Coordinates of N, CA, C and O and ligand atoms in Angstrom, one line a residue:
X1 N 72.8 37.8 99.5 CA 71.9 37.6 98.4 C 70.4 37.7 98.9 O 70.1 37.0 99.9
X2 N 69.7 38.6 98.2 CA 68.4 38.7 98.8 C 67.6 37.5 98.1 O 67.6 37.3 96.8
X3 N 66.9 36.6 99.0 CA 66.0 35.5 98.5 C 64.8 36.0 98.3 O 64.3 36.9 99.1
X4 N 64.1 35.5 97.1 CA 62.5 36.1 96.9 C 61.7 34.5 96.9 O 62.1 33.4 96.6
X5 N 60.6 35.1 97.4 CA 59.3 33.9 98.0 C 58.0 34.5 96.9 O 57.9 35.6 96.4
X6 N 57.3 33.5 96.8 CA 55.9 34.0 96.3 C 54.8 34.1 97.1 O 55.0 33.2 97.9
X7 N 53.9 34.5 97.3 CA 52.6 34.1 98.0 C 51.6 34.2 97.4 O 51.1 35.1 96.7
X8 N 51.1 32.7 97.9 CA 49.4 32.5 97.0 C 48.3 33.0 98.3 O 48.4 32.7 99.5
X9 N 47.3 33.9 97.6 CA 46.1 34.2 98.4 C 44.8 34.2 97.8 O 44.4 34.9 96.9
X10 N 44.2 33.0 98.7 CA 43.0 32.4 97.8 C 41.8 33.3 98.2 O 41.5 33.5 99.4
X11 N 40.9 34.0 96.9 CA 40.0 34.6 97.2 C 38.7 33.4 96.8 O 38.9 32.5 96.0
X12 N 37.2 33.9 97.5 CA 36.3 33.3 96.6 C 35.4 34.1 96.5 O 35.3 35.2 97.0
X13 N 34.2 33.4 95.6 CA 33.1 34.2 95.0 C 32.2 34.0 95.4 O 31.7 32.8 95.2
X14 N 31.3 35.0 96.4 CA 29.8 34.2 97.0 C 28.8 34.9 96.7 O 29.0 36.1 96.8
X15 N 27.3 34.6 96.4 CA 26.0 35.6 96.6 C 25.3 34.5 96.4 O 25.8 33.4 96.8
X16 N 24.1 34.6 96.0 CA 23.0 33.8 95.5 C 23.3 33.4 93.9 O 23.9 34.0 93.0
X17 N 22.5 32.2 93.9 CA 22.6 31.8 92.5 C 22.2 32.9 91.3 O 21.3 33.7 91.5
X18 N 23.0 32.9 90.2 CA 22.4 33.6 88.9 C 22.5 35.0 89.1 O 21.6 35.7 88.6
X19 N 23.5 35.7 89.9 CA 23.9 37.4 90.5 C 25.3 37.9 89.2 O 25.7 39.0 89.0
X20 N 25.9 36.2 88.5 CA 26.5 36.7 87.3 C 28.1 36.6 88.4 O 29.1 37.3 88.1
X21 N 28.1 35.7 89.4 CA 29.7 35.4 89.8 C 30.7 35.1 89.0 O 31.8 35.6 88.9
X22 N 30.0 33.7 88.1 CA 31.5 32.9 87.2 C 31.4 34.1 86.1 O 32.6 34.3 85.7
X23 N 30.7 34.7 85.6 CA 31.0 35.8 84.9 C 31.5 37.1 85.1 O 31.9 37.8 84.2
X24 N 31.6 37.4 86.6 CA 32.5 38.7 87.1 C 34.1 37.7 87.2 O 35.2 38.3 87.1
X25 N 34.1 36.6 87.4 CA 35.3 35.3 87.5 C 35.8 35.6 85.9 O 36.8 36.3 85.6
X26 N 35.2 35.2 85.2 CA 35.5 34.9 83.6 C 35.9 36.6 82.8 O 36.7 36.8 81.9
X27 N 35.3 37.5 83.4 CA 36.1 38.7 82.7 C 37.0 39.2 83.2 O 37.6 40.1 82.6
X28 N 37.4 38.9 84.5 CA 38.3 39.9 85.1 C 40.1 38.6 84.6 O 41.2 38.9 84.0
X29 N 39.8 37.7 84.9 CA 40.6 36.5 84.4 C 41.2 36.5 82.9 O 42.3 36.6 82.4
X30 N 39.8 36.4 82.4 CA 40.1 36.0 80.7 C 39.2 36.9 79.9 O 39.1 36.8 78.6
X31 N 38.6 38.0 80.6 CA 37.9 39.1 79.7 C 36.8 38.0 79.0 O 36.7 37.9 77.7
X32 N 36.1 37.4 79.5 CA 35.2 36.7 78.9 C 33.8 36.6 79.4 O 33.6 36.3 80.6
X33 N 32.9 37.0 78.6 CA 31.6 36.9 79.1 C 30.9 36.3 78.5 O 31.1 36.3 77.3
X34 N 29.8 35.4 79.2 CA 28.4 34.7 78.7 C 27.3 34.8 78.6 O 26.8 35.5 79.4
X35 N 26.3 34.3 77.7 CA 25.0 34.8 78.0 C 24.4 33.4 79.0 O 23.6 33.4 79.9
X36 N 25.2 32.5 78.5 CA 24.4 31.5 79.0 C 24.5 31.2 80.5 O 25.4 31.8 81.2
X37 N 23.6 30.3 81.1 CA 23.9 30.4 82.7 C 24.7 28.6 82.7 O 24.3 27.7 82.1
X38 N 25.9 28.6 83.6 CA 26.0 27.6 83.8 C 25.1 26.4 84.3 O 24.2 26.7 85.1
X39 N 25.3 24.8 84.0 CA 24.7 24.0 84.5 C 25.5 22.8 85.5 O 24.9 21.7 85.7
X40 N 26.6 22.9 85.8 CA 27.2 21.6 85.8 C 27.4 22.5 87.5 O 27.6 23.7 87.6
X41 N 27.2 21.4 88.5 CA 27.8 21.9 89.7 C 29.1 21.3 90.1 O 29.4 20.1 90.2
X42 N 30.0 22.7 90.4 CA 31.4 22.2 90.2 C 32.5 23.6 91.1 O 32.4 24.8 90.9
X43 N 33.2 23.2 91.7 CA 34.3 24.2 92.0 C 34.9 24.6 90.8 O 35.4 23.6 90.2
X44 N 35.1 25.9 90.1 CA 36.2 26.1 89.5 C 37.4 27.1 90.1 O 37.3 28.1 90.7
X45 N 38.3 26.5 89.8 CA 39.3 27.2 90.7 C 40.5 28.0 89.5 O 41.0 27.5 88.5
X46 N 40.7 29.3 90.0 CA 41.7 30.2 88.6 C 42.8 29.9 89.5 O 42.9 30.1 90.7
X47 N 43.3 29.4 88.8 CA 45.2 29.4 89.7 C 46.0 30.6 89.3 O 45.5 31.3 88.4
X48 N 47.2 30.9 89.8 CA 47.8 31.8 89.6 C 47.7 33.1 88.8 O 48.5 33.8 88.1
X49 N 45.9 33.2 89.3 CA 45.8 34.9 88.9 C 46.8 36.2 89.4 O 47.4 36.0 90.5
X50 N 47.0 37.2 88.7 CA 48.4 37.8 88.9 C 48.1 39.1 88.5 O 47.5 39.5 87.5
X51 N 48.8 39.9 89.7 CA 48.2 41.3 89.3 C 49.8 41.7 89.1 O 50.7 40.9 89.2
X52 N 49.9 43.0 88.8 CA 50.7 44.2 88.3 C 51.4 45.3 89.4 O 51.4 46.5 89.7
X53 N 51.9 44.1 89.9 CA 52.1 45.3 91.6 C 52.7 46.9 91.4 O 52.6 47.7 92.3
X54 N 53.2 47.0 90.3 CA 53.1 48.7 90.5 C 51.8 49.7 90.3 O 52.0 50.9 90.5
X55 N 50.8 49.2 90.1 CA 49.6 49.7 90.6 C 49.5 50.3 91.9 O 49.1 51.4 92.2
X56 N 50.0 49.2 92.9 CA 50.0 49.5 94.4 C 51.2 49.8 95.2 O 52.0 48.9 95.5
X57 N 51.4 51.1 95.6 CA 52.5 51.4 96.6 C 53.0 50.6 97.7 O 54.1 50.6 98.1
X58 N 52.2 50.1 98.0 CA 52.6 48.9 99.1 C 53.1 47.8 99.0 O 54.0 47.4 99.7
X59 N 52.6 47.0 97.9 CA 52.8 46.5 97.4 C 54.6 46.3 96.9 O 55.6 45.7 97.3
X60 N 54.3 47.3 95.3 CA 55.6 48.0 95.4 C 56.8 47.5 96.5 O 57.6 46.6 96.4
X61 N 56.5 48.3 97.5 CA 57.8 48.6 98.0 C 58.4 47.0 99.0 O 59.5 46.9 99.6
X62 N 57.5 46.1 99.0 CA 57.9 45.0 99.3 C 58.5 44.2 98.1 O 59.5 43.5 98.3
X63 N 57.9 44.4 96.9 CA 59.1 43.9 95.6 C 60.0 44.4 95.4 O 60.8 43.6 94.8
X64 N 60.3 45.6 95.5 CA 61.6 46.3 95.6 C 62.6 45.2 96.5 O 63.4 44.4 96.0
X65 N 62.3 45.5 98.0 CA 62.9 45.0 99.0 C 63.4 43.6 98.5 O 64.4 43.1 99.1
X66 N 62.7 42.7 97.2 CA 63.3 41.3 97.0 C 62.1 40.3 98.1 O 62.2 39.0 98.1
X67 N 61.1 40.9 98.9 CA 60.3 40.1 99.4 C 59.3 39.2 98.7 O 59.0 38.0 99.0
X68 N 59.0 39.9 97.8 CA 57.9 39.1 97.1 C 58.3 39.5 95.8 O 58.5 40.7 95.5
X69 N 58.4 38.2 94.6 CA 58.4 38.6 93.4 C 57.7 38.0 92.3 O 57.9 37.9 91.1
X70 N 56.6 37.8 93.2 CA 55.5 37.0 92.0 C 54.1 37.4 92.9 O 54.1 36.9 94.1
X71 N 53.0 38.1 92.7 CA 51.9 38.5 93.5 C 50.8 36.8 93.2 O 50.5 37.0 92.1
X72 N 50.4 35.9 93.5 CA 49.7 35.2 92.5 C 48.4 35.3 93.7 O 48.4 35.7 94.9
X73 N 47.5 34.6 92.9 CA 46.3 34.6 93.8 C 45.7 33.6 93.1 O 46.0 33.4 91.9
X74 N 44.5 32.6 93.8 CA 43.8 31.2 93.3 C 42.1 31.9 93.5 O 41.6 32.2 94.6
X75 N 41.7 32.1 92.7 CA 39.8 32.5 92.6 C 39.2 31.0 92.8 O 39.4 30.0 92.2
X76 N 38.4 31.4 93.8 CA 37.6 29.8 93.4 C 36.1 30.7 93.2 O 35.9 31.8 93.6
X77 N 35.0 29.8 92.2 CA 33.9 29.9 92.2 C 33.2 29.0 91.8 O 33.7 28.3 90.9
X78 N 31.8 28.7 92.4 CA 31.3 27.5 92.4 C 29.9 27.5 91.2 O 29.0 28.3 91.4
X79 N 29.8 26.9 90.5 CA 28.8 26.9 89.7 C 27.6 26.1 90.3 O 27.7 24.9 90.6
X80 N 26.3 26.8 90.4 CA 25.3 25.9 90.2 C 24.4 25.0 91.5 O 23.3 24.6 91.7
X81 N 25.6 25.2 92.1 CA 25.4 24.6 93.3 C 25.0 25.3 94.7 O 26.0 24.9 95.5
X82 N 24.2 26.1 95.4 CA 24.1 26.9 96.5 C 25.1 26.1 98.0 O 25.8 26.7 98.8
X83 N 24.8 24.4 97.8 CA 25.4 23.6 98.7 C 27.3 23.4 98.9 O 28.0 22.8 99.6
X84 N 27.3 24.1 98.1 CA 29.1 24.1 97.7 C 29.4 25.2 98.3 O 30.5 25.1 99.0
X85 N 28.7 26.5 98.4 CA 29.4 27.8 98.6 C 29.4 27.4 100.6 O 30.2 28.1 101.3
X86 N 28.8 26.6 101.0 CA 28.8 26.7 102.4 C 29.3 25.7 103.3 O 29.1 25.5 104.5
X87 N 30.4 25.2 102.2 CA 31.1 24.1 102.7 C 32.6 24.5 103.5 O 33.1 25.5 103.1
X88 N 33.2 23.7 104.5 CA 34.5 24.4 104.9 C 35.7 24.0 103.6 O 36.8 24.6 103.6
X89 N 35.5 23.2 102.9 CA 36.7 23.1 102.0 C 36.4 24.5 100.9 O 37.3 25.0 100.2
X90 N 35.4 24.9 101.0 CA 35.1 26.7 99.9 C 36.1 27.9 100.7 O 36.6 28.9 100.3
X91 N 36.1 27.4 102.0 CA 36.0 28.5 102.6 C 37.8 28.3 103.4 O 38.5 29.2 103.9
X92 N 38.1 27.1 103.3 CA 39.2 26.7 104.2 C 40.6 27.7 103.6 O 41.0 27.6 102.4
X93 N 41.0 28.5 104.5 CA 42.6 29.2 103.9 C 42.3 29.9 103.1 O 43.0 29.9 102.1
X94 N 41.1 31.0 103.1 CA 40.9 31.9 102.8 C 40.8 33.1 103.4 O 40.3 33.4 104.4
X95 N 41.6 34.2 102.1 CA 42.1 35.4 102.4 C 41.2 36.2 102.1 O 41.4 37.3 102.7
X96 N 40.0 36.1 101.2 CA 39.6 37.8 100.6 C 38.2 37.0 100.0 O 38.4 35.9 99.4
X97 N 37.1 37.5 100.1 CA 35.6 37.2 99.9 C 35.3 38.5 98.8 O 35.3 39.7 99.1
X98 N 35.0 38.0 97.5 CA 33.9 38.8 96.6 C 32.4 38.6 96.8 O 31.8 37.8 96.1
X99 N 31.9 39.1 97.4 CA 30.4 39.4 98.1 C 29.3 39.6 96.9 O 29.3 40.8 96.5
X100 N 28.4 39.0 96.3 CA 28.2 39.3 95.0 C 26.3 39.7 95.1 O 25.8 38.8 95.9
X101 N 25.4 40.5 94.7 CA 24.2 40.5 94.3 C 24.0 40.9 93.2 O 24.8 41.2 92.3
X102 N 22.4 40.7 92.9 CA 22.8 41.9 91.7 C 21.4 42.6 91.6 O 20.4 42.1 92.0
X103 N 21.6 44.0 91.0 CA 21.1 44.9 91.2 C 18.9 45.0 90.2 O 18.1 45.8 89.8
X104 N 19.1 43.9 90.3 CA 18.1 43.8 88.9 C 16.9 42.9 90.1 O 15.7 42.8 90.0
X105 N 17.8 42.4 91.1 CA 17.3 41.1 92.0 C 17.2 41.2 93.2 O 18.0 40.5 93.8
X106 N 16.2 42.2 94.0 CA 16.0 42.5 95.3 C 15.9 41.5 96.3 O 16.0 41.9 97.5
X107 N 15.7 39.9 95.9 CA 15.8 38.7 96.8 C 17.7 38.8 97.7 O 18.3 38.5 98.7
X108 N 18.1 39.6 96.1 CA 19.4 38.7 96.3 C 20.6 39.5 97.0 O 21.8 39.1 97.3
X109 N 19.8 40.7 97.3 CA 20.4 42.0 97.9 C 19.6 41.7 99.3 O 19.9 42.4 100.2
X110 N 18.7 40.8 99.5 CA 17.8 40.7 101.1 C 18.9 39.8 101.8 O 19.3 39.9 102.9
X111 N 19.4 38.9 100.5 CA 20.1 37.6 101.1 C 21.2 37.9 101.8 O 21.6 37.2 102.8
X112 N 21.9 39.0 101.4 CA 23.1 39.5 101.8 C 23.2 39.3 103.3 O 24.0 38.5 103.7
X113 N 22.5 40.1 104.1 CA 22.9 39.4 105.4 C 23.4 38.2 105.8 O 24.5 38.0 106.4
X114 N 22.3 37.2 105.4 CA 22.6 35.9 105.4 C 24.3 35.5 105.3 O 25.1 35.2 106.0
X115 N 24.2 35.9 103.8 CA 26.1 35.6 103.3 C 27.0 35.6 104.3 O 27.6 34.7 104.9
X116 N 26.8 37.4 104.5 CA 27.9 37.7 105.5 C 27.9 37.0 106.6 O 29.1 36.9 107.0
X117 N 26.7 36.3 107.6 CA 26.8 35.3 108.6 C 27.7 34.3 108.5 O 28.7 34.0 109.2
X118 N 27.1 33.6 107.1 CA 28.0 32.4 106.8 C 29.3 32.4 106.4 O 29.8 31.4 106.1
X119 N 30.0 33.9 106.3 CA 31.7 34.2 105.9 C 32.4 34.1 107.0 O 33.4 33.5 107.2
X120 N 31.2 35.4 108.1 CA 31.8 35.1 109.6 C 32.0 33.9 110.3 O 33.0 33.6 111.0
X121 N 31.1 33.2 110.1 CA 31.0 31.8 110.2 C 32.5 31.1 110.6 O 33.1 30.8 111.6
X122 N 32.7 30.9 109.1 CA 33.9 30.6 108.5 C 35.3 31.1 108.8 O 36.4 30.7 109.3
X123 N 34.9 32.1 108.2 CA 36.9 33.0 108.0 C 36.6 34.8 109.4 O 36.5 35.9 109.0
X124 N 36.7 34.4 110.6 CA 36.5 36.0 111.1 C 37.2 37.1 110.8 O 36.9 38.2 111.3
X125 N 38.1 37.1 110.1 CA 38.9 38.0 109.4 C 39.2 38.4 108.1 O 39.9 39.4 107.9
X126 N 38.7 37.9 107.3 CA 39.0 38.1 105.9 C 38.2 39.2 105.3 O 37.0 39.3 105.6
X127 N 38.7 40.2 104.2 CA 38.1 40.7 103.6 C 37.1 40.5 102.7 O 37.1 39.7 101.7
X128 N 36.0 41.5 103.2 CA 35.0 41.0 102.1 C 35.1 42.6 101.5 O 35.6 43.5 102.0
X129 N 34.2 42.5 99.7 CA 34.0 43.4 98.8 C 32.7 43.0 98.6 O 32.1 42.0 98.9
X130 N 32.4 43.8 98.4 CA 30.3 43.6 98.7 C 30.4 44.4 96.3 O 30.8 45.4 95.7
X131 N 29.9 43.4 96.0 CA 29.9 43.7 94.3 C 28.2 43.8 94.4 O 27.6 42.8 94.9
X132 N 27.2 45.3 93.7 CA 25.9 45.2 93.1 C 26.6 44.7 91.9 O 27.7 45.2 91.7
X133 N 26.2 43.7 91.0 CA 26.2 43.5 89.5 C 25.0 43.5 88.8 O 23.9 43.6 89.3
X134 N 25.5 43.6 87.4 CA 24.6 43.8 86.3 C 23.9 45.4 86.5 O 22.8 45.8 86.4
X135 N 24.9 46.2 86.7 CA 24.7 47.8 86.8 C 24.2 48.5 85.3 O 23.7 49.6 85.1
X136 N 24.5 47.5 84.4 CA 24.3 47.8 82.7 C 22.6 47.7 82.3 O 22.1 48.3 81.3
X137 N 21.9 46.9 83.2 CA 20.7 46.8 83.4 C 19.7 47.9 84.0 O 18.6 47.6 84.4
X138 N 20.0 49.4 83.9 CA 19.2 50.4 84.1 C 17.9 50.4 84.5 O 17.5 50.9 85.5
X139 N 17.3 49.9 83.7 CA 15.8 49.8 83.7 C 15.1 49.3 84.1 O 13.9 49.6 84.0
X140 N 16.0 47.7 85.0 CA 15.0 47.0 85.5 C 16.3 46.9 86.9 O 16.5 45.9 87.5
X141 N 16.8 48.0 87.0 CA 17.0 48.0 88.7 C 16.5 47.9 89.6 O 15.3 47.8 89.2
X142 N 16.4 47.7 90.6 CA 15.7 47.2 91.9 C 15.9 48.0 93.0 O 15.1 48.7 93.6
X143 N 17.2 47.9 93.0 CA 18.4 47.7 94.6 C 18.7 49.3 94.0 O 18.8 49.7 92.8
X144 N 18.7 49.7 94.8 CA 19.5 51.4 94.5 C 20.8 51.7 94.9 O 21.1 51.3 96.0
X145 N 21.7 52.3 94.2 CA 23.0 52.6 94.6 C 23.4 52.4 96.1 O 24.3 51.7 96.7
X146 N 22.0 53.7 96.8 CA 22.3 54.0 98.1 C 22.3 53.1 99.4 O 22.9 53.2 100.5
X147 N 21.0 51.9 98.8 CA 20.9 50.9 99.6 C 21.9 50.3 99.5 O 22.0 49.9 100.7
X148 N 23.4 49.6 98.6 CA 24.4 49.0 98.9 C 24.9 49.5 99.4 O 25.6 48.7 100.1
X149 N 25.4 51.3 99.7 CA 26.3 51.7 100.0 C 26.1 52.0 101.4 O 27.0 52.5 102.0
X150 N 24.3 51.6 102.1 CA 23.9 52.0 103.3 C 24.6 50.1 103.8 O 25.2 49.9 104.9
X151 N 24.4 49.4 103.1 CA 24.4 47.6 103.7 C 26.2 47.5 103.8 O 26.7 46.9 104.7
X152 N 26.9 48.0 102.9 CA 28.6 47.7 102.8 C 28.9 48.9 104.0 O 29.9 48.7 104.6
X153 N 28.1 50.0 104.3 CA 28.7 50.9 105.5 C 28.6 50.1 106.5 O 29.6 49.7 107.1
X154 N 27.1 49.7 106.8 CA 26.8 49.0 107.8 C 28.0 47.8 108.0 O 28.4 47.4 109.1
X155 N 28.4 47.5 107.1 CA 29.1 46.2 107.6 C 30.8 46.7 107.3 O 31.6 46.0 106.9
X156 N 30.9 47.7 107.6 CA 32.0 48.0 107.3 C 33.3 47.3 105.9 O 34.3 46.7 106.0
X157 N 32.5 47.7 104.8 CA 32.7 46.5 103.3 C 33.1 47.5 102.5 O 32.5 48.5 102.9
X158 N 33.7 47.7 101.7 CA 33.8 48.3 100.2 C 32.5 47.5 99.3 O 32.2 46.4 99.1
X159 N 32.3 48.6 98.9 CA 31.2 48.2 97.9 C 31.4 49.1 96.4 O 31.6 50.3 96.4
X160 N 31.3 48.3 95.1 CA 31.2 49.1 93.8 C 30.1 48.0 93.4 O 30.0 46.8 93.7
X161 N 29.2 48.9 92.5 CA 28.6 48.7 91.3 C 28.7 48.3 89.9 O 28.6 49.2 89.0
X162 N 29.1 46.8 89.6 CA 29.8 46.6 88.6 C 28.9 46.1 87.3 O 27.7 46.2 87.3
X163 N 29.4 45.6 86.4 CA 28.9 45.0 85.7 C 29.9 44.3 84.5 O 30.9 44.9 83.9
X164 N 29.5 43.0 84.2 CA 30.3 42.0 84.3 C 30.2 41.9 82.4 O 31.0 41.3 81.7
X165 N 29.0 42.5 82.0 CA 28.7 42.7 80.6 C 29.4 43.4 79.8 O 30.1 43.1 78.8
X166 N 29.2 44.8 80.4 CA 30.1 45.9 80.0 C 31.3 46.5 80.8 O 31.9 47.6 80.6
X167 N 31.4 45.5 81.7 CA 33.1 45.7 82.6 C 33.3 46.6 83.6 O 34.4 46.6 84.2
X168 N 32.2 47.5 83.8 CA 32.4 48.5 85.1 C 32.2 47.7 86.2 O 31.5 46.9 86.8
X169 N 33.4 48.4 86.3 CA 34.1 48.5 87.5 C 34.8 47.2 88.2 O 35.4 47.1 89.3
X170 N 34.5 46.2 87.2 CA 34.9 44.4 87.4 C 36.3 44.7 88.2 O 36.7 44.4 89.3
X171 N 36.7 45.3 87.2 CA 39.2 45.1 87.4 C 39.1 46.0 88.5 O 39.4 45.2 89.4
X172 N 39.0 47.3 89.1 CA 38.7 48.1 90.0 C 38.6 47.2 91.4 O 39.4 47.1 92.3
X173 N 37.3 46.5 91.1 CA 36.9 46.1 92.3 C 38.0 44.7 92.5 O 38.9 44.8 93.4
X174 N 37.9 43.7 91.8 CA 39.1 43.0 91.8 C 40.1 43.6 92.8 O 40.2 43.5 94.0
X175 N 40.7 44.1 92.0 CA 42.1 44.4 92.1 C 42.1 44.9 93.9 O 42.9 44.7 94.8
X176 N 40.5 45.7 93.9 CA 41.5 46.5 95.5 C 41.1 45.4 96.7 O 41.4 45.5 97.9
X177 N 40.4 44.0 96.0 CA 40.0 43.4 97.5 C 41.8 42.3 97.3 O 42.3 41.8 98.2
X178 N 42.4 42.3 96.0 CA 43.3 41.3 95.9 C 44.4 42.5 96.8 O 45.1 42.0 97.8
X179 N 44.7 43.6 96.6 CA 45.4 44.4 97.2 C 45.5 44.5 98.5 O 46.5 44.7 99.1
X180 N 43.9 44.2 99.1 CA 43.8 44.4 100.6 C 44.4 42.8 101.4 O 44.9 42.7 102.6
X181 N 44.2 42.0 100.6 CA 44.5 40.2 101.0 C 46.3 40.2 101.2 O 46.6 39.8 102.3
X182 N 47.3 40.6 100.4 CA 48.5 40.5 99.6 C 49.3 40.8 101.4 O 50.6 40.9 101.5
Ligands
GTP1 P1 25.3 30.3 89.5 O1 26.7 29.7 89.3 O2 24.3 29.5 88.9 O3 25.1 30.6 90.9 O4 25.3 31.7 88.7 P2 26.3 32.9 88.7 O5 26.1 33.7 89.9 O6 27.7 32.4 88.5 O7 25.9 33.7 87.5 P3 26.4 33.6 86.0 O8 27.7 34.3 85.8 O9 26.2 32.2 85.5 O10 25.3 34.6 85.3 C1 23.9 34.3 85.3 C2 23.2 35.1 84.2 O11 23.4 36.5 84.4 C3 23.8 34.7 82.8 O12 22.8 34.7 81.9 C4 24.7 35.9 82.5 O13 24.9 36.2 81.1 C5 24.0 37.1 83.2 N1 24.9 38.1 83.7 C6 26.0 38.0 84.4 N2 26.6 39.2 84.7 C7 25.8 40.1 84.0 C8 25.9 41.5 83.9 O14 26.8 42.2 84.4 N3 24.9 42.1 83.1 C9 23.9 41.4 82.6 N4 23.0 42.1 81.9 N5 23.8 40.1 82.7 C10 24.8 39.4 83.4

């Protein structure tokens, strides 16, 4: 009899405050977006987010085999608080980093270095996804395509241009850093 196991792989959400995290959190989860900015400082943690493993070949073929038959994954994201994202219980037993700026906010695309220190810091191995957000914002862009795609080469990152309002590229980018963790 083939036995099947599940495995949880906890990703989390980091950039600078107000880059629109719990809202790339909130649509990819529950398709939900806000205008308002959160106030309460707090871990929230998504439990058993759950992807669709026939999307991924690899994946796949380990469910076939009876190895895995539940993909789940735990999102943490921290509201509010800059002091929370740099703690070791944010960071402890994690598998996969959503890297977050946004593209409206050239501080927050400077900061980025910084981040990535403090991931290295932490987890030396984990995947990071380097997200520009608020790509729906045209007009008062900042950060240029090419400069993320020059900072995510540099650091050897996948990088998309998302936006958390009108959904590009949110599930895309999700999905391939949860793909790369699994
Ligand atoms: P902190 O938890 O305070 O660090 O903020 P956060 O990074 O979680 O940002 P949050 O999701 O609270 O969004 C901050 C503000 O940006 C809110 O007013 C959101 O409505 C707005 N916002 C988030 N994502 C987008 C987006 O893709 N496009 C636009 N236009 N606004 C966005």
């Amino acid at each position: 009899m083939i036995r099947s196991k599940s495995k949880v792989s906890k990703i989390i959400v980091i950039g600078d405050k107000g880059v629109g995290k719990s809202n790339i959190v909130t649509r990819f989860t529950q398709n939900e977006f806000s205008l308002e900015s959160s106030s309460n400082p707090m871990i929230n943690i998504y439990t058993d987010v759950k992807i669709k493993p026939f999307r991924f070949p690899e994946i796949r073929r380990s469910v076939i085999r009876g190895e895995e038959d539940d993909l789940k994954f735990h999102i943490w994201d921290t509201e509010s608080q800059d002091a929370l994202r740099s703690t070791d219980l944010y960071f402890k037993g994690c598998h996969g980093v959503l890297l977050v700026y946004d593209v409206t906010k050239q501080e927050s695309f400077e900061n980025l270095e910084k981040w990535v220190e403090i991931i290295r810091e932490h987890l030396s191995d984990a995947k990071i996804l380097l997200v520009g957000n608020k790509s729906d914002l045209h007009h008062l862009k900042t950060v240029c395509t090419e400069d993320g795609q020059a900072f995510a080469d540099s650091k050897g990152i996948t990088f998309y241009e998302a936006s958390a309002l009108d959904c590009t590229n949110i599930k895309d980018a999700f999905e391939e850093l949860l793909q790369t963790v699994v």
